[in-house]
Short mmCIF file of C-alpha atoms in Angstrom, two decimals:
data_model
loop_
_atom_site.label_atom_id
_atom_site.label_comp_id
_atom_site.label_asym_id
_atom_site.label_seq_id
_atom_site.Cartn_x
_atom_site.Cartn_y
_atom_site.Cartn_z
CA VAL D 340 1.62 46.92 -39.57
CA GLY D 341 4.19 45.00 -37.74
CA GLY D 342 7.43 44.78 -35.84
CA LYS D 343 10.03 42.99 -33.81
CA ILE D 344 11.20 44.01 -30.51
CA ALA D 345 14.59 42.66 -29.29
CA VAL D 346 14.06 42.23 -25.70
CA ALA D 347 17.42 40.32 -25.08
CA ASP D 348 20.00 38.43 -27.29
CA ASN D 349 18.03 35.35 -27.58
CA VAL D 350 14.60 36.86 -26.73
CA SER D 351 12.27 38.83 -29.09
CA ALA D 352 8.78 39.91 -29.13
CA HIS D 353 6.74 39.96 -32.60
CA PHE D 354 3.68 41.73 -33.43
CA ARG D 355 1.35 42.46 -36.48
CA MET D 356 -1.93 44.48 -36.80
CA ASP D 357 -4.63 45.28 -39.47
CA LEU D 358 -6.03 48.76 -39.12
CA GLY D 359 -9.52 49.64 -41.06
CA GLU D 360 -11.71 52.49 -41.33
CA GLY D 361 -15.11 51.58 -42.08
CA ILE D 362 -16.64 55.01 -42.89
CA TRP D 363 -15.72 55.15 -46.96
CA GLY D 364 -18.05 52.78 -48.71
CA LEU D 365 -20.21 51.84 -45.78
CA ASP D 366 -19.79 48.24 -46.40
CA TYR D 367 -16.91 46.63 -44.12
CA SER D 368 -16.55 43.11 -43.02
CA PHE D 369 -17.32 42.00 -39.62
CA LEU D 370 -13.79 41.84 -38.29
CA PRO D 371 -13.11 42.34 -34.33
CA ALA D 372 -13.85 46.07 -33.70
CA ARG D 373 -12.38 48.41 -31.49
CA PRO D 374 -14.34 48.55 -28.36
CA GLY D 375 -16.87 51.36 -28.05
CA ALA D 376 -16.16 53.07 -31.47
CA ASN D 377 -19.48 52.43 -33.09
CA PRO D 378 -21.83 50.00 -30.86
CA PHE D 379 -24.79 50.54 -33.06
CA ASP D 380 -23.38 49.96 -36.64
CA TYR D 381 -20.59 47.72 -37.22
CA ALA D 382 -20.54 48.84 -40.75
CA LEU D 383 -19.30 52.34 -39.57
CA ASP D 384 -16.91 50.89 -37.04
CA SER D 385 -13.10 51.09 -37.02
CA LYS D 386 -11.36 47.78 -36.87
CA ILE D 387 -8.16 46.91 -35.08
CA GLU D 388 -7.13 43.12 -35.59
CA ILE D 389 -4.34 41.84 -34.31
CA ASP D 390 -3.22 38.46 -35.95
CA ARG D 391 0.31 38.48 -34.37
CA ALA D 392 1.60 38.66 -30.84
CA TYR D 393 4.01 36.12 -29.77
CA LEU D 394 7.05 36.01 -27.72
CA GLN D 395 10.26 34.04 -28.99
CA ILE D 396 13.09 32.40 -27.06
CA ASP D 397 15.82 30.95 -29.31
CA MET D 398 18.40 29.15 -27.40
CA GLY D 399 20.34 27.28 -30.25
CA THR D 400 19.72 23.72 -29.25
CA TRP D 401 15.70 24.73 -28.42
CA ALA D 402 13.55 27.36 -29.11
CA LEU D 403 10.14 28.39 -27.94
CA LEU D 404 7.40 30.56 -29.23
CA ALA D 405 4.32 31.67 -27.08
CA GLY D 406 1.40 33.61 -28.13
CA GLN D 407 -0.76 34.46 -31.18
CA GLN D 408 1.10 33.15 -34.24
CA TYR D 409 1.02 31.25 -37.63
CA LEU D 410 1.13 27.74 -37.35
CA SER D 411 1.48 25.31 -40.59
CA LEU D 412 2.80 22.01 -41.35
CA GLY D 413 3.68 20.74 -44.87
CA ILE D 414 2.29 22.21 -47.85
CA ALA D 415 0.03 24.28 -45.38
CA GLN D 416 -3.12 21.97 -46.20
CA VAL D 417 -3.52 19.67 -43.36
CA PHE D 418 -2.92 21.93 -40.58
CA ASP D 419 -2.74 25.86 -41.57
CA THR D 420 -3.73 28.28 -38.60
CA ASN D 421 -3.41 31.72 -37.30
CA ALA D 422 -4.43 30.94 -33.45
CA THR D 423 -2.86 31.23 -29.96
CA GLY D 424 -0.38 28.56 -28.98
CA LEU D 425 2.98 27.20 -27.85
CA VAL D 426 5.58 25.73 -30.20
CA MET D 427 8.56 23.99 -28.63
CA ALA D 428 11.34 23.06 -31.07
CA LEU D 429 14.40 20.71 -30.30
CA ASP D 430 17.16 20.83 -32.54
CA TYR D 431 19.39 17.55 -32.88
CA ASN D 432 20.88 18.67 -36.21
CA PRO D 433 19.80 17.41 -38.72
CA ILE D 434 16.61 16.39 -37.08
CA THR D 435 14.22 18.83 -35.39
CA VAL D 436 11.51 17.96 -33.39
CA ALA D 437 8.50 20.33 -32.98
CA LEU D 438 5.71 19.98 -30.17
CA VAL D 439 2.83 22.07 -30.84
CA TYR D 440 -0.39 23.28 -28.81
CA ALA D 441 -2.91 25.69 -30.31
CA THR D 442 -6.24 27.21 -29.36
CA LEU D 443 -8.12 26.76 -32.62
CA SER D 444 -11.58 28.28 -31.24
CA GLU D 445 -12.37 29.90 -27.86
CA ARG D 446 -16.25 29.37 -28.82
CA ALA D 447 -16.60 33.31 -28.49
CA SER D 448 -16.50 32.93 -24.53
CA VAL D 449 -14.33 32.93 -21.66
CA SER D 450 -16.14 30.05 -20.47
CA ASP D 451 -14.37 26.63 -21.10
CA GLU D 452 -17.89 24.58 -19.86
CA GLY D 453 -20.11 22.45 -21.80
CA ASP D 454 -20.85 23.84 -25.29
CA LEU D 455 -18.30 26.58 -24.70
CA ASP D 456 -15.40 24.29 -24.47
CA ASP D 457 -12.34 25.02 -26.60
CA LEU D 458 -11.39 23.55 -29.78
CA ASP D 459 -7.82 22.58 -29.24
CA GLY D 460 -5.22 21.24 -31.50
CA TYR D 461 -1.89 19.30 -30.89
CA ALA D 462 0.85 18.10 -33.21
CA VAL D 463 4.24 16.66 -33.41
CA ASN D 464 6.47 17.26 -36.46
CA VAL D 465 9.83 15.40 -36.98
CA ALA D 466 12.05 17.03 -39.54
CA TYR D 467 15.00 16.20 -41.52
CA ALA D 468 17.23 18.55 -43.50
CA GLY D 469 20.51 17.48 -45.12
CA ASN D 470 22.24 16.18 -48.10
CA GLY D 471 19.90 18.22 -50.69
CA PHE D 472 16.80 16.70 -49.09
CA ASN D 473 14.56 17.89 -46.43
CA SER D 474 11.52 15.89 -44.98
CA ASN D 475 8.81 16.13 -42.53
CA VAL D 476 6.37 13.63 -40.76
CA PHE D 477 3.70 14.96 -38.81
CA TYR D 478 0.83 14.06 -36.76
CA VAL D 479 -2.07 16.16 -35.59
CA LYS D 480 -5.14 15.73 -33.53
CA VAL D 481 -8.06 18.19 -32.78
CA GLU D 482 -9.88 17.74 -29.51
CA ASP D 483 -13.55 19.30 -28.90
CA GLY D 484 -14.73 19.47 -25.10
CA THR D 485 -18.22 20.01 -26.47
CA CYS D 486 -21.02 17.33 -26.72
CA TYR D 487 -20.20 17.57 -30.71
CA ASP D 488 -17.15 15.95 -30.12
CA PHE D 489 -15.36 16.88 -33.10
CA SER D 490 -12.18 14.58 -32.71
CA PRO D 491 -10.27 14.41 -36.26
CA TRP D 492 -6.82 13.50 -36.79
CA ALA D 493 -4.41 13.50 -39.73
CA LEU D 494 -0.89 11.86 -40.35
CA GLY D 495 1.41 13.25 -43.12
CA PHE D 496 4.59 12.62 -44.66
CA ASN D 497 6.13 15.65 -46.71
CA GLY D 498 9.47 15.99 -48.70
CA SER D 499 11.52 18.38 -50.97
CA THR D 500 14.73 17.87 -52.97
CA LYS D 501 16.29 19.37 -56.25
CA VAL D 502 17.15 16.97 -59.16
CA GLY D 503 19.25 18.97 -61.65
CA ILE D 504 17.50 22.32 -61.95
CA VAL D 505 14.25 20.92 -61.01
CA ASP D 506 12.81 21.73 -57.41
CA LEU D 507 10.49 18.87 -56.32
CA THR D 508 7.92 18.80 -53.41
CA GLY D 509 5.63 16.08 -52.57
CA GLU D 510 2.93 15.10 -49.56
CA LEU D 511 0.92 12.31 -48.68
CA ALA D 512 -1.79 12.68 -46.18
CA PHE D 513 -4.25 10.65 -44.44
CA LEU D 514 -6.99 12.00 -42.20
CA GLY D 515 -9.86 10.47 -40.08
CA GLY D 516 -11.92 10.61 -36.91
CA ASP D 517 -15.47 11.21 -36.07
CA SER D 518 -17.94 13.53 -34.41
CA GLY D 519 -21.39 13.20 -32.43
CA SER D 520 -22.51 9.82 -31.44
CA GLY D 521 -25.28 7.28 -32.21
CA GLU D 522 -27.66 8.58 -35.03
CA LEU D 523 -25.79 11.70 -35.00
CA LYS D 524 -22.33 10.45 -35.41
CA THR D 525 -20.40 11.41 -38.48
CA ASP D 526 -17.12 9.41 -39.62
CA TYR D 527 -14.55 11.40 -41.30
CA SER D 528 -11.52 9.97 -43.92
CA GLY D 529 -9.28 11.51 -46.12
CA THR D 530 -6.34 10.32 -48.55
CA GLN D 531 -4.70 13.11 -50.22
CA LEU D 532 -1.37 13.45 -52.49
CA TYR D 533 0.53 16.25 -53.63
CA LEU D 534 3.24 16.35 -56.39
CA GLY D 535 5.05 19.72 -57.37
CA ALA D 536 7.84 20.79 -59.90
CA GLU D 537 9.31 23.75 -60.88
CA ALA D 538 12.43 24.88 -62.62
CA PRO D 539 14.14 28.00 -64.11
CA ILE D 540 14.46 27.14 -67.88
CA THR D 541 16.21 30.31 -68.65
CA ASP D 542 17.35 33.42 -66.60
CA ARG D 543 14.08 34.93 -67.56
CA LEU D 544 11.76 31.92 -67.49
CA ASN D 545 10.39 29.61 -64.72
CA LEU D 546 8.20 26.82 -65.56
CA GLY D 547 6.05 24.43 -63.23
CA ALA D 548 3.65 21.85 -62.84
CA GLU D 549 1.34 20.31 -60.09
CA PHE D 550 -0.88 17.00 -59.53
CA MET D 551 -3.30 16.62 -56.97
CA TYR D 552 -5.30 13.46 -55.93
CA ALA D 553 -7.62 12.77 -53.12
CA LYS D 554 -9.88 9.60 -52.75
CA GLY D 555 -13.50 10.21 -52.48
CA THR D 556 -15.25 8.85 -49.48
CA ASP D 557 -17.97 6.07 -49.04
CA ASP D 558 -21.53 7.01 -49.02
CA ASP D 559 -21.60 6.98 -45.15
CA GLU D 560 -18.29 9.08 -44.49
CA VAL D 561 -17.43 12.83 -45.06
CA GLN D 562 -14.18 13.64 -46.69
CA LEU D 563 -11.82 15.58 -44.61
CA THR D 564 -9.10 17.75 -46.21
CA THR D 565 -7.97 19.58 -43.43
CA LEU D 566 -8.07 20.06 -39.66
CA ALA D 567 -7.55 23.76 -39.42
CA THR D 568 -7.19 26.09 -42.60
CA TRP D 569 -5.97 29.79 -43.27
CA ASN D 570 -6.14 29.36 -46.76
CA THR D 571 -2.73 29.35 -47.40
CA PHE D 572 -2.51 26.32 -49.76
CA SER D 573 -4.25 27.91 -52.90
CA PRO D 574 -2.88 26.24 -55.81
CA MET D 575 -4.80 28.68 -58.42
CA SER D 576 -3.36 31.91 -56.68
CA ASN D 577 0.18 31.08 -54.82
CA ASN D 578 2.02 31.86 -58.50
CA THR D 579 0.60 35.45 -58.39
CA PRO D 580 2.14 38.40 -56.72
CA MET D 581 -0.74 38.90 -53.98
CA SER D 582 -0.28 35.13 -53.53
CA THR D 583 -3.40 33.79 -51.58
CA GLU D 584 -5.01 36.84 -51.11
CA PHE D 585 -7.79 35.61 -53.62
CA SER D 586 -8.18 32.43 -55.47
CA ALA D 587 -9.60 31.31 -58.92
CA LEU D 588 -11.25 28.27 -57.13
CA PRO D 589 -14.70 29.01 -55.79
CA GLN D 590 -14.55 30.18 -52.20
CA ASN D 591 -14.57 27.87 -49.36
CA ASN D 592 -13.88 24.72 -51.62
CA THR D 593 -10.48 23.07 -51.24
CA ALA D 594 -8.17 22.03 -54.03
CA PHE D 595 -8.84 18.57 -53.00
CA ASP D 596 -12.54 18.55 -52.80
CA PRO D 597 -13.32 21.50 -55.04
CA PHE D 598 -17.02 20.18 -55.77
CA GLY D 599 -17.88 19.92 -52.04
CA VAL D 600 -19.43 16.69 -52.32
CA SER D 601 -16.65 14.24 -50.76
CA GLY D 602 -15.80 13.23 -54.10
CA GLY D 603 -12.27 13.76 -54.10
CA VAL D 604 -10.18 15.18 -56.92
CA ILE D 605 -7.69 14.44 -60.04
CA ALA D 606 -6.34 17.68 -61.13
CA GLY D 607 -3.32 19.20 -62.75
CA THR D 608 -1.90 22.86 -63.08
CA VAL D 609 0.73 24.15 -65.37
CA TYR D 610 2.29 27.76 -64.84
CA ALA D 611 5.05 30.06 -66.17
CA ASP D 612 6.36 33.38 -65.34
CA PHE D 613 8.75 35.64 -67.54
CA THR D 614 10.78 38.45 -66.20
CA VAL D 615 10.81 40.95 -69.02
CA ASN D 616 13.42 43.25 -67.48
CA GLU D 617 14.45 44.44 -63.82
CA LEU D 618 11.17 46.30 -63.29
CA LEU D 619 8.69 43.99 -65.06
CA SER D 620 7.29 40.38 -64.69
CA LEU D 621 4.52 38.61 -65.86
CA GLY D 622 2.94 35.10 -65.42
CA CYS D 623 -0.08 32.79 -66.06
CA LYS D 624 -1.41 29.40 -64.59
CA LEU D 625 -3.92 26.95 -65.69
CA GLY D 626 -5.45 24.13 -63.93
CA TYR D 627 -8.07 21.48 -64.35
CA PHE D 628 -10.06 19.54 -61.61
CA GLU D 629 -12.34 16.45 -61.72
CA PRO D 630 -13.79 14.24 -58.82
CA GLU D 631 -11.98 11.11 -58.29
CA ASP D 632 -15.38 9.51 -57.61
CA SER D 633 -17.38 10.10 -60.39
CA GLY D 634 -20.61 8.62 -58.78
CA LYS D 635 -20.76 11.44 -56.36
CA LEU D 636 -20.74 13.95 -59.44
CA GLU D 637 -21.67 12.83 -63.10
CA SER D 638 -19.64 14.30 -65.90
CA ALA D 639 -18.04 17.29 -63.46
CA ASP D 640 -14.97 19.18 -64.27
CA LEU D 641 -13.67 22.62 -63.45
CA PHE D 642 -11.31 24.81 -65.39
CA ALA D 643 -9.39 27.74 -63.66
CA TYR D 644 -6.77 30.31 -64.98
CA ASN D 645 -5.08 33.33 -63.75
CA MET D 646 -2.99 35.89 -65.50
CA TRP D 647 -0.73 38.47 -63.80
CA VAL D 648 1.55 41.30 -64.34
CA LYS D 649 3.84 43.07 -61.65
CA TYR D 650 6.07 46.16 -62.02
CA GLN D 651 8.78 46.99 -59.39
CA LEU D 652 7.97 50.70 -58.48
CA THR D 653 11.08 50.99 -56.28
CA SER D 654 12.71 48.93 -53.25
CA ASN D 655 9.97 46.91 -51.50
CA THR D 656 7.30 48.68 -53.45
CA PHE D 657 5.51 47.39 -56.55
CA LEU D 658 2.41 47.48 -58.35
CA SER D 659 0.40 44.40 -59.54
CA GLY D 660 -2.75 43.22 -61.57
CA THR D 661 -4.15 39.83 -61.43
CA TYR D 662 -7.10 38.53 -63.26
CA MET D 663 -8.36 35.09 -62.16
CA SER D 664 -11.27 32.99 -63.57
CA ALA D 665 -13.01 29.60 -62.80
CA SER D 666 -15.80 27.92 -64.43
CA ALA D 667 -17.26 24.31 -63.96
CA ASP D 668 -19.76 21.87 -65.35
CA GLY D 669 -21.76 18.92 -64.07
CA ASN D 670 -24.83 17.60 -63.20
CA ASN D 671 -26.48 14.54 -61.26
CA GLY D 672 -30.12 15.85 -60.38
CA GLU D 673 -28.90 17.43 -57.31
CA TYR D 674 -25.90 19.54 -58.79
CA ASP D 675 -25.99 21.76 -62.04
CA ALA D 676 -22.70 23.84 -62.09
CA PHE D 677 -20.85 26.39 -60.37
CA PRO D 678 -21.51 29.91 -61.08
CA GLU D 679 -18.67 31.34 -63.39
CA ASP D 680 -16.34 33.08 -61.13
CA LYS D 681 -14.10 35.98 -61.96
CA LYS D 682 -11.78 38.48 -59.78
CA LEU D 683 -9.68 41.06 -60.90
CA LEU D 684 -6.93 42.32 -58.12
CA VAL D 685 -4.92 45.39 -58.25
#
């Protein structure tokens, strides 16, 4: 349930919430509970989760967004979060500068002392739009006030354009930073590239392809692929009607490190969608992933695919079905293989 309230000509309030009743089936996720609804059994509790609650002031040459909001940069891989924060956007047409602050974690406490200090994110995004070309340059820094001192950073370059009938998208990102100190210190690094192309071949048929590359890290480093993620960038599901609700890739493993061993990736996908008539459409996608650093995982690869069908019942209402599958092979003594993962979403 969501909505927008026009407070004045240039001021609006936005909200969105998820409502859930946990009685049916007795198995429910641990979302924020309505206070006092059932303090003894969370599985039976009713849920109210507010994920959007922000104020927007748009004055043309500048805009301010304050509150609980969705924030992302580029293809939504390096920085992708739903958080409480501030965004100040300055419009110098054709260039826009955005300054971002977000509280990424409150540590489940109202105290900001010691190990309960907040995890904060800061970002600057400079965007250019014009002459059929859009580009962004962004820098993100995360600051952790606890003794863990998680302090990563990311620098990214993103662009999109159209050549003939083909829409092209690309992003190159570098990540680094560290956490802890002394013998407990961990160094992070990451270099990742995304290229995407999509074209309408006919009025009914669209074809697309993607290429992903991420460099594996040295043995004394941990690969970093994101500073904050809400799982928006999901190559093996973003072509489906329900988009990122589910993914054919194993849960919690990013497309830039799908094996979870800091081995990077070399990957490619191809996909198609076909409009049968005004009401019926269908599509599919194939993806192949292998680690860039074969020394981290010998003879490993992952194959994933999805198939979907969508029927438009009426305006703003559709019925869809999506089937997803992923399977991997490989072994080096410590790693055998992913269990085959299959999902059906209706």
